Amino acid sequence: MLLPSLICPFEGLFSSMKIYTALALSVLSLFMAGCDMPKEKINEPTALRVATFNVSMDASNYLSHEAIPEQGAGALRTALASQHPQIKAVAEIIQHTRPDVLVLNEFDFIDASEGIDVFRHEYLQVSQNGESPIAYPYVFIAPVNTGVPSPYDLNGDGVAQGTGDDAWGYGLYPGQYGMAVLSKYPIDYSRVRTFQKFKWKDMPGALAPLKPGTSEPFYSTAAWNELPLSSKSHWDLPIQVKDHVLHLLVSHPTPPVFDGKENRNGRRNFDEIRFWSDYIQPHLSNYIYDDKGEKGGLPEHAAFVIAGDLNASVDGKDNVPGAIQQLLNHPLIHAENPPTSRGGAAHTPDNPIASQHTAGWRKRADYVLPSTAGISLIQSGVFWPIAGEPKAELVQNRKASSDHRLVWIDIQLK
């Protein structure tokens, strides 16, 4: 009878121990399960070089002006097939600077198999003057408005001749002054947006040109209703850089010259630049539509780089005042510490900002502008060696390579 009386006092203790053991096992089970649960993904910072280069690879670089209308569309094809020295020099500059993502302006829009693919495989992937070959597995090209005939008298001379000043964008044949993008990283082709057909009239407050000294529209109602904003095109290319998405915003606005007192080209240039200023701000971009009809611009906090020959400068009187300042003073764009070169400074020694010049005609025309969101700027530069330095012969003049210089930035996506 003593045994039960001795055991019974411990029954409550054993019961409590069972409960605590069960709780401990439950906590341990949850902890172990948590070890297998997916954790929040953290994107590692990624550095890359983004560049733009107006390569002057259109017919005017290979043919006389008289021969361009008839032979223009085939001039680049012929030049590429002949191992042209100007194209080899362009390739050498690219191999030397080694961008990861590269915008090419004034690369005629022709069939890829005869154009950009030949340039990639037979020039860039072949050593030029001892430089290491460079491969770009991802390419984007698309039609542009230059040289595409319109049925209207767009320059106001009384004759609707279709091409030249009367094309939708100045050009003597369709595809002249085209654009191309080369990338080491995948381009998300399913999400690419192009704006070749966006109508100028659909931009709120568009700077429609007026007849000099009047308040009358310069363009006829029919022409204005069809005139695209882009003299070439505007592109938004999402590029997958490891765990990051970078939006490359590409364009080549019309030069603000070669017109009359109506300033039709200057006004168009201003609004082509304004397009990007609005596009990167969700509260201002709801009027924009792409070539598929999708409306709006970039989402808030998207990482982007605006790149291309924008034909605008702070030290010139050709542009409508404030044209490039729409981007350089934009709160969402990092425009401090612009790319520079010693060659530019030496080319125009009496100009205090000549080191920022990107063209042989003494202006900063080419830009690679990163967003403040998602990007840190590491360094930047303009490929423009001074006389006596290696490769200075590549930038002697347009015939050597181009009248523009390659402009690059090194950035970190974060």
GROMACS .gro file of C-alpha atoms in nm:
model
  414
    1MET     CA    1   0.000   0.000   0.000
    2LEU     CA    2   0.297   0.225   0.042
    3LEU     CA    3   0.402   0.214  -0.326
    4PRO     CA    4   0.093   0.381  -0.470
    5SER     CA    5   0.109   0.648  -0.209
    6LEU     CA    6   0.470   0.714  -0.301
    7ILE     CA    7   0.405   0.731  -0.678
    8CYS     CA    8   0.092   0.940  -0.678
    9PRO     CA    9   0.259   1.264  -0.563
   10PHE     CA   10   0.472   1.256  -0.883
   11GLU     CA   11   0.184   1.209  -1.129
   12GLY     CA   12   0.130   1.584  -1.170
   13LEU     CA   13   0.498   1.636  -1.225
   14PHE     CA   14   0.510   1.371  -1.499
   15SER     CA   15   0.206   1.522  -1.669
   16SER     CA   16   0.367   1.866  -1.670
   17MET     CA   17   0.688   1.725  -1.813
   18LYS     CA   18   0.490   1.561  -2.095
   19ILE     CA   19   0.323   1.893  -2.176
   20TYR     CA   20   0.654   2.086  -2.172
   21THR     CA   21   0.819   1.820  -2.386
   22ALA     CA   22   0.538   1.840  -2.640
   23LEU     CA   23   0.563   2.221  -2.651
   24ALA     CA   24   0.940   2.205  -2.698
   25LEU     CA   25   0.902   1.958  -2.982
   26SER     CA   26   0.640   2.182  -3.143
   27VAL     CA   27   0.868   2.487  -3.123
   28LEU     CA   28   1.158   2.285  -3.261
   29SER     CA   29   0.937   2.161  -3.543
   30LEU     CA   30   0.835   2.517  -3.634
   31PHE     CA   31   1.196   2.631  -3.622
   32MET     CA   32   1.310   2.351  -3.850
   33ALA     CA   33   1.024   2.421  -4.087
   34GLY     CA   34   1.127   2.787  -4.091
   35CYS     CA   35   1.474   2.684  -4.203
   36ASP     CA   36   1.318   2.535  -4.517
   37MET     CA   37   1.091   2.831  -4.586
   38PRO     CA   38   1.193   3.057  -4.879
   39LYS     CA   39   1.364   3.373  -4.763
   40GLU     CA   40   1.312   3.720  -4.914
   41LYS     CA   41   1.539   3.753  -5.216
   42ILE     CA   42   1.803   4.024  -5.195
   43ASN     CA   43   1.939   4.147  -5.527
   44GLU     CA   44   2.315   4.175  -5.522
   45PRO     CA   45   2.457   4.502  -5.662
   46THR     CA   46   2.571   4.465  -6.023
   47ALA     CA   47   2.811   4.692  -6.211
   48LEU     CA   48   2.809   4.747  -6.585
   49ARG     CA   49   2.911   4.997  -6.855
   50VAL     CA   50   2.644   5.165  -7.067
   51ALA     CA   51   2.745   5.371  -7.371
   52THR     CA   52   2.609   5.558  -7.670
   53PHE     CA   53   2.788   5.615  -8.000
   54ASN     CA   54   2.669   5.800  -8.309
   55VAL     CA   55   2.866   5.593  -8.558
   56SER     CA   56   2.788   5.789  -8.878
   57MET     CA   57   2.709   5.465  -9.060
   58ASP     CA   58   2.456   5.601  -9.309
   59ALA     CA   59   2.485   5.654  -9.683
   60SER     CA   60   2.617   6.010  -9.654
   61ASN     CA   61   2.938   5.863  -9.514
   62TYR     CA   62   2.995   5.638  -9.815
   63LEU     CA   63   2.831   5.809 -10.115
   64SER     CA   64   2.817   6.149 -10.281
   65HIS     CA   65   2.504   6.349 -10.205
   66GLU     CA   66   2.386   6.303 -10.562
   67ALA     CA   67   2.410   5.924 -10.541
   68ILE     CA   68   2.228   5.887 -10.209
   69PRO     CA   69   1.864   5.894 -10.328
   70GLU     CA   70   1.921   5.607 -10.571
   71GLN     CA   71   2.183   5.399 -10.389
   72GLY     CA   72   2.138   5.505 -10.027
   73ALA     CA   73   1.957   5.206  -9.888
   74GLY     CA   74   2.234   4.973 -10.003
   75ALA     CA   75   2.533   5.187  -9.907
   76LEU     CA   76   2.579   5.044  -9.558
   77ARG     CA   77   2.529   4.690  -9.688
   78THR     CA   78   2.806   4.743  -9.944
   79ALA     CA   79   3.039   4.910  -9.694
   80LEU     CA   80   2.997   4.629  -9.440
   81ALA     CA   81   3.069   4.367  -9.703
   82SER     CA   82   3.394   4.539  -9.806
   83GLN     CA   83   3.569   4.560  -9.466
   84HIS     CA   84   3.541   4.938  -9.482
   85PRO     CA   85   3.816   5.116  -9.282
   86GLN     CA   86   3.570   5.358  -9.118
   87ILE     CA   87   3.363   5.068  -8.985
   88LYS     CA   88   3.676   4.888  -8.866
   89ALA     CA   89   3.772   5.203  -8.673
   90VAL     CA   90   3.427   5.222  -8.515
   91ALA     CA   91   3.462   4.858  -8.410
   92GLU     CA   92   3.808   4.925  -8.267
   93ILE     CA   93   3.672   5.206  -8.049
   94ILE     CA   94   3.397   4.978  -7.920
   95GLN     CA   95   3.643   4.695  -7.851
   96HIS     CA   96   3.871   4.938  -7.666
   97THR     CA   97   3.598   5.089  -7.444
   98ARG     CA   98   3.407   4.758  -7.403
   99PRO     CA   99   3.052   4.865  -7.312
  100ASP     CA  100   2.815   4.602  -7.175
  101VAL     CA  101   2.516   4.781  -7.328
  102LEU     CA  102   2.562   5.003  -7.633
  103VAL     CA  103   2.331   5.236  -7.828
  104LEU     CA  104   2.426   5.298  -8.190
  105ASN     CA  105   2.284   5.608  -8.358
  106GLU     CA  106   2.302   5.665  -8.735
  107PHE     CA  107   2.325   5.294  -8.810
  108ASP     CA  108   2.097   5.256  -9.113
  109PHE     CA  109   1.794   5.034  -9.064
  110ILE     CA  110   1.849   4.747  -9.307
  111ASP     CA  111   1.791   4.372  -9.281
  112ALA     CA  112   1.977   4.237  -8.977
  113SER     CA  113   2.144   3.961  -9.177
  114GLU     CA  114   2.308   4.224  -9.399
  115GLY     CA  115   2.350   4.494  -9.137
  116ILE     CA  116   2.386   4.464  -8.762
  117ASP     CA  117   2.467   4.091  -8.770
  118VAL     CA  118   2.752   4.149  -9.015
  119PHE     CA  119   2.883   4.429  -8.793
  120ARG     CA  120   2.871   4.203  -8.486
  121HIS     CA  121   3.024   3.892  -8.638
  122GLU     CA  122   3.272   4.029  -8.891
  123TYR     CA  123   3.389   4.343  -8.710
  124LEU     CA  124   3.320   4.333  -8.335
  125GLN     CA  125   3.397   3.962  -8.295
  126VAL     CA  126   3.720   3.999  -8.494
  127SER     CA  127   4.019   4.173  -8.338
  128GLN     CA  128   4.073   4.524  -8.472
  129ASN     CA  129   4.430   4.649  -8.450
  130GLY     CA  130   4.514   4.419  -8.159
  131GLU     CA  131   4.205   4.487  -7.950
  132SER     CA  132   4.021   4.191  -7.797
  133PRO     CA  133   3.706   4.082  -7.984
  134ILE     CA  134   3.377   4.158  -7.814
  135ALA     CA  135   3.047   3.971  -7.846
  136TYR     CA  136   2.695   4.102  -7.805
  137PRO     CA  137   2.447   3.813  -7.809
  138TYR     CA  138   2.141   4.040  -7.776
  139VAL     CA  139   2.034   4.293  -8.038
  140PHE     CA  140   1.742   4.526  -8.094
  141ILE     CA  141   1.662   4.707  -8.417
  142ALA     CA  142   1.330   4.846  -8.541
  143PRO     CA  143   1.194   5.077  -8.812
  144VAL     CA  144   1.240   5.453  -8.785
  145ASN     CA  145   1.056   5.750  -8.939
  146THR     CA  146   1.355   5.898  -9.122
  147GLY     CA  147   1.315   5.886  -9.498
  148VAL     CA  148   0.964   5.736  -9.479
  149PRO     CA  149   0.763   5.936  -9.737
  150SER     CA  150   0.474   6.154  -9.627
  151PRO     CA  151   0.209   6.284  -9.869
  152TYR     CA  152   0.244   6.640  -9.735
  153ASP     CA  153   0.452   6.952  -9.793
  154LEU     CA  154   0.616   6.951  -9.451
  155ASN     CA  155   0.889   7.206  -9.517
  156GLY     CA  156   0.652   7.466  -9.661
  157ASP     CA  157   0.820   7.511 -10.000
  158GLY     CA  158   0.498   7.441 -10.191
  159VAL     CA  159   0.602   7.095 -10.314
  160ALA     CA  160   0.518   6.762 -10.150
  161GLN     CA  161   0.819   6.561 -10.266
  162GLY     CA  162   0.785   6.277 -10.016
  163THR     CA  163   1.145   6.238  -9.904
  164GLY     CA  164   1.405   6.475  -9.756
  165ASP     CA  165   1.233   6.752  -9.561
  166ASP     CA  166   0.894   6.608  -9.657
  167ALA     CA  167   0.956   6.264  -9.506
  168TRP     CA  168   0.811   6.192  -9.161
  169GLY     CA  169   1.167   6.237  -9.036
  170TYR     CA  170   1.438   6.395  -9.250
  171GLY     CA  171   1.601   6.134  -9.473
  172LEU     CA  172   1.658   6.060  -9.840
  173TYR     CA  173   1.556   5.694  -9.810
  174PRO     CA  174   1.365   5.490  -9.550
  175GLY     CA  175   1.583   5.381  -9.260
  176GLN     CA  176   1.852   5.646  -9.298
  177TYR     CA  177   2.001   5.749  -8.959
  178GLY     CA  178   1.850   5.440  -8.792
  179MET     CA  179   1.923   5.307  -8.444
  180ALA     CA  180   2.041   4.980  -8.293
  181VAL     CA  181   2.114   4.844  -7.946
  182LEU     CA  182   2.374   4.579  -7.859
  183SER     CA  183   2.376   4.409  -7.520
  184LYS     CA  184   2.566   4.143  -7.329
  185TYR     CA  185   2.259   4.100  -7.111
  186PRO     CA  186   1.918   3.965  -7.221
  187ILE     CA  187   1.671   4.214  -7.365
  188ASP     CA  188   1.316   4.132  -7.258
  189TYR     CA  189   1.170   4.147  -7.608
  190SER     CA  190   0.819   4.069  -7.481
  191ARG     CA  191   0.817   4.395  -7.285
  192VAL     CA  192   0.990   4.625  -7.534
  193ARG     CA  193   0.793   4.939  -7.614
  194THR     CA  194   0.839   5.152  -7.925
  195PHE     CA  195   0.681   5.491  -7.993
  196GLN     CA  196   0.748   5.545  -8.363
  197LYS     CA  197   0.383   5.624  -8.437
  198PHE     CA  198   0.302   5.847  -8.138
  199LYS     CA  199   0.149   6.167  -8.282
  200TRP     CA  200   0.305   6.500  -8.194
  201LYS     CA  201  -0.043   6.653  -8.161
  202ASP     CA  202  -0.122   6.412  -7.875
  203MET     CA  203   0.142   6.565  -7.646
  204PRO     CA  204  -0.032   6.815  -7.415
  205GLY     CA  205   0.105   7.163  -7.479
  206ALA     CA  206   0.299   7.052  -7.787
  207LEU     CA  207   0.521   7.324  -7.936
  208ALA     CA  208   0.345   7.321  -8.272
  209PRO     CA  209   0.532   7.552  -8.512
  210LEU     CA  210   0.360   7.868  -8.631
  211LYS     CA  211   0.389   8.066  -8.951
  212PRO     CA  212   0.645   8.341  -8.884
  213GLY     CA  213   0.489   8.658  -8.744
  214THR     CA  214   0.144   8.501  -8.704
  215SER     CA  215  -0.052   8.275  -8.473
  216GLU     CA  216  -0.144   8.044  -8.762
  217PRO     CA  217  -0.024   7.682  -8.760
  218PHE     CA  218   0.270   7.613  -8.990
  219TYR     CA  219   0.148   7.264  -9.079
  220SER     CA  220  -0.181   7.195  -9.252
  221THR     CA  221  -0.450   7.033  -9.037
  222ALA     CA  222  -0.416   6.708  -9.229
  223ALA     CA  223  -0.038   6.698  -9.188
  224TRP     CA  224  -0.049   6.789  -8.817
  225ASN     CA  225  -0.303   6.515  -8.748
  226GLU     CA  226  -0.060   6.253  -8.884
  227LEU     CA  227   0.285   6.390  -8.801
  228PRO     CA  228   0.470   6.164  -8.554
  229LEU     CA  229   0.663   6.322  -8.270
  230SER     CA  230   0.972   6.106  -8.321
  231SER     CA  231   1.195   6.197  -8.612
  232LYS     CA  232   1.339   5.844  -8.574
  233SER     CA  233   1.168   5.664  -8.285
  234HIS     CA  234   1.164   5.635  -7.906
  235TRP     CA  235   1.235   5.294  -7.748
  236ASP     CA  236   1.201   5.154  -7.398
  237LEU     CA  237   1.409   4.835  -7.377
  238PRO     CA  238   1.393   4.639  -7.048
  239ILE     CA  239   1.728   4.466  -7.000
  240GLN     CA  240   1.765   4.185  -6.747
  241VAL     CA  241   2.097   4.244  -6.572
  242LYS     CA  242   2.122   3.943  -6.341
  243ASP     CA  243   1.855   4.011  -6.075
  244HIS     CA  244   1.789   4.367  -6.191
  245VAL     CA  245   1.579   4.523  -6.466
  246LEU     CA  246   1.729   4.827  -6.638
  247HIS     CA  247   1.511   5.030  -6.876
  248LEU     CA  248   1.722   5.163  -7.162
  249LEU     CA  249   1.542   5.468  -7.308
  250VAL     CA  250   1.674   5.530  -7.659
  251SER     CA  251   1.609   5.812  -7.908
  252HIS     CA  252   1.777   6.044  -8.158
  253PRO     CA  253   1.582   6.372  -8.182
  254THR     CA  254   1.600   6.581  -8.498
  255PRO     CA  255   1.872   6.848  -8.517
  256PRO     CA  256   1.722   7.187  -8.420
  257VAL     CA  257   1.848   7.345  -8.743
  258PHE     CA  258   1.797   7.316  -9.122
  259ASP     CA  259   1.455   7.486  -9.104
  260GLY     CA  260   1.317   7.841  -9.122
  261LYS     CA  261   1.188   8.109  -8.889
  262GLU     CA  262   0.900   7.880  -8.795
  263ASN     CA  263   1.167   7.670  -8.613
  264ARG     CA  264   0.983   7.345  -8.683
  265ASN     CA  265   1.293   7.134  -8.615
  266GLY     CA  266   1.388   7.320  -8.299
  267ARG     CA  267   1.040   7.278  -8.157
  268ARG     CA  268   1.025   6.913  -8.250
  269ASN     CA  269   1.366   6.856  -8.090
  270PHE     CA  270   1.241   7.018  -7.768
  271ASP     CA  271   0.933   6.796  -7.751
  272GLU     CA  272   1.123   6.479  -7.846
  273ILE     CA  273   1.341   6.544  -7.541
  274ARG     CA  274   1.038   6.637  -7.330
  275PHE     CA  275   0.887   6.296  -7.413
  276TRP     CA  276   1.141   6.127  -7.181
  277SER     CA  277   1.095   6.389  -6.910
  278ASP     CA  278   0.724   6.301  -6.901
  279TYR     CA  279   0.770   5.928  -6.958
  280ILE     CA  280   0.969   5.875  -6.639
  281GLN     CA  281   0.703   6.047  -6.423
  282PRO     CA  282   0.384   5.841  -6.374
  283HIS     CA  283   0.170   6.149  -6.301
  284LEU     CA  284   0.270   6.309  -6.634
  285SER     CA  285   0.286   6.009  -6.869
  286ASN     CA  286  -0.078   5.902  -6.889
  287TYR     CA  287  -0.117   6.063  -7.234
  288ILE     CA  288   0.161   5.850  -7.387
  289TYR     CA  289   0.075   5.542  -7.592
  290ASP     CA  290   0.310   5.299  -7.762
  291ASP     CA  291   0.289   5.135  -8.103
  292LYS     CA  292   0.074   4.856  -7.957
  293GLY     CA  293  -0.169   5.100  -7.798
  294GLU     CA  294  -0.051   5.050  -7.439
  295LYS     CA  295  -0.072   5.373  -7.240
  296GLY     CA  296   0.149   5.530  -6.974
  297GLY     CA  297   0.518   5.548  -6.895
  298LEU     CA  298   0.762   5.397  -6.649
  299PRO     CA  299   0.647   5.278  -6.307
  300GLU     CA  300   0.764   5.473  -6.005
  301HIS     CA  301   1.119   5.396  -5.883
  302ALA     CA  302   1.215   5.210  -6.204
  303ALA     CA  303   1.587   5.209  -6.284
  304PHE     CA  304   1.658   5.364  -6.626
  305VAL     CA  305   1.925   5.514  -6.847
  306ILE     CA  306   1.839   5.769  -7.118
  307ALA     CA  307   2.090   5.722  -7.399
  308GLY     CA  308   2.144   5.862  -7.746
  309ASP     CA  309   2.239   6.158  -7.960
  310LEU     CA  310   1.987   6.414  -7.834
  311ASN     CA  311   2.107   6.696  -8.059
  312ALA     CA  312   2.089   6.946  -7.774
  313SER     CA  313   2.349   7.137  -7.576
  314VAL     CA  314   2.371   7.393  -7.300
  315ASP     CA  315   2.635   7.594  -7.489
  316GLY     CA  316   2.455   7.669  -7.812
  317LYS     CA  317   2.184   7.895  -7.948
  318ASP     CA  318   2.032   7.649  -8.195
  319ASN     CA  319   1.799   7.472  -7.952
  320VAL     CA  320   1.477   7.607  -7.808
  321PRO     CA  321   1.587   7.747  -7.471
  322GLY     CA  322   1.577   7.484  -7.198
  323ALA     CA  323   1.561   7.184  -7.431
  324ILE     CA  324   1.830   6.966  -7.273
  325GLN     CA  325   1.776   7.121  -6.930
  326GLN     CA  326   1.449   6.925  -6.921
  327LEU     CA  327   1.668   6.624  -6.848
  328LEU     CA  328   1.981   6.774  -6.693
  329ASN     CA  329   1.775   6.949  -6.423
  330HIS     CA  330   1.527   6.664  -6.376
  331PRO     CA  331   1.489   6.546  -6.014
  332LEU     CA  332   1.476   6.179  -6.120
  333ILE     CA  333   1.797   6.195  -6.329
  334HIS     CA  334   2.155   6.194  -6.206
  335ALA     CA  335   2.319   6.451  -6.433
  336GLU     CA  336   2.597   6.580  -6.208
  337ASN     CA  337   2.960   6.508  -6.297
  338PRO     CA  338   2.909   6.477  -6.675
  339PRO     CA  339   3.141   6.259  -6.885
  340THR     CA  340   3.452   6.445  -7.001
  341SER     CA  341   3.768   6.401  -7.206
  342ARG     CA  342   4.104   6.570  -7.245
  343GLY     CA  343   4.058   6.557  -7.620
  344GLY     CA  344   3.743   6.765  -7.609
  345ALA     CA  345   3.908   7.024  -7.386
  346ALA     CA  346   4.208   7.048  -7.618
  347HIS     CA  347   3.986   7.070  -7.928
  348THR     CA  348   3.822   7.394  -7.809
  349PRO     CA  349   4.058   7.539  -7.547
  350ASP     CA  350   3.871   7.870  -7.519
  351ASN     CA  351   3.547   7.699  -7.407
  352PRO     CA  352   3.535   7.624  -7.031
  353ILE     CA  353   3.305   7.325  -7.079
  354ALA     CA  354   3.473   7.186  -7.390
  355SER     CA  355   3.581   6.878  -7.194
  356GLN     CA  356   3.212   6.776  -7.198
  357HIS     CA  357   3.184   6.798  -7.577
  358THR     CA  358   3.095   6.477  -7.758
  359ALA     CA  359   3.108   6.592  -8.121
  360GLY     CA  360   3.377   6.729  -8.346
  361TRP     CA  361   3.155   7.030  -8.415
  362ARG     CA  362   3.213   7.147  -8.057
  363LYS     CA  363   2.896   7.061  -7.867
  364ARG     CA  364   2.779   6.811  -7.607
  365ALA     CA  365   2.518   6.627  -7.811
  366ASP     CA  366   2.536   6.266  -7.687
  367TYR     CA  367   2.409   6.162  -7.346
  368VAL     CA  368   2.398   5.863  -7.112
  369LEU     CA  369   2.184   5.977  -6.817
  370PRO     CA  370   2.110   5.736  -6.531
  371SER     CA  371   1.815   5.752  -6.294
  372THR     CA  372   1.860   5.846  -5.930
  373ALA     CA  373   1.647   5.542  -5.839
  374GLY     CA  374   1.820   5.205  -5.829
  375ILE     CA  375   2.152   5.325  -5.973
  376SER     CA  376   2.482   5.454  -5.837
  377LEU     CA  377   2.713   5.631  -6.082
  378ILE     CA  378   3.070   5.506  -6.048
  379GLN     CA  379   3.255   5.693  -6.323
  380SER     CA  380   3.211   5.817  -6.680
  381GLY     CA  381   3.402   5.940  -6.981
  382VAL     CA  382   3.415   6.039  -7.346
  383PHE     CA  383   3.648   5.849  -7.580
  384TRP     CA  384   3.851   6.138  -7.720
  385PRO     CA  385   4.230   6.094  -7.694
  386ILE     CA  386   4.442   6.400  -7.755
  387ALA     CA  387   4.698   6.422  -8.035
  388GLY     CA  388   4.995   6.199  -7.965
  389GLU     CA  389   4.805   5.958  -7.742
  390PRO     CA  390   4.730   5.601  -7.855
  391LYS     CA  391   4.433   5.577  -8.090
  392ALA     CA  392   4.411   5.952  -8.148
  393GLU     CA  393   4.402   5.877  -8.519
  394LEU     CA  394   4.061   5.714  -8.471
  395VAL     CA  395   3.898   6.050  -8.395
  396GLN     CA  396   4.073   6.273  -8.646
  397ASN     CA  397   3.752   6.337  -8.842
  398ARG     CA  398   3.427   6.176  -8.955
  399LYS     CA  399   3.598   5.974  -9.226
  400ALA     CA  400   3.829   5.820  -8.965
  401SER     CA  401   3.535   5.693  -8.758
  402SER     CA  402   3.262   5.947  -8.681
  403ASP     CA  403   3.210   6.315  -8.608
  404HIS     CA  404   3.077   6.202  -8.267
  405ARG     CA  405   3.257   6.037  -7.978
  406LEU     CA  406   3.157   5.730  -7.780
  407VAL     CA  407   3.022   5.833  -7.436
  408TRP     CA  408   3.012   5.584  -7.148
  409ILE     CA  409   2.912   5.554  -6.783
  410ASP     CA  410   2.994   5.284  -6.531
  411ILE     CA  411   2.700   5.225  -6.299
  412GLN     CA  412   2.601   4.995  -6.018
  413LEU     CA  413   2.247   4.860  -6.007
  414LYS     CA  414   2.141   4.831  -5.646
   0.00000   0.00000   0.00000
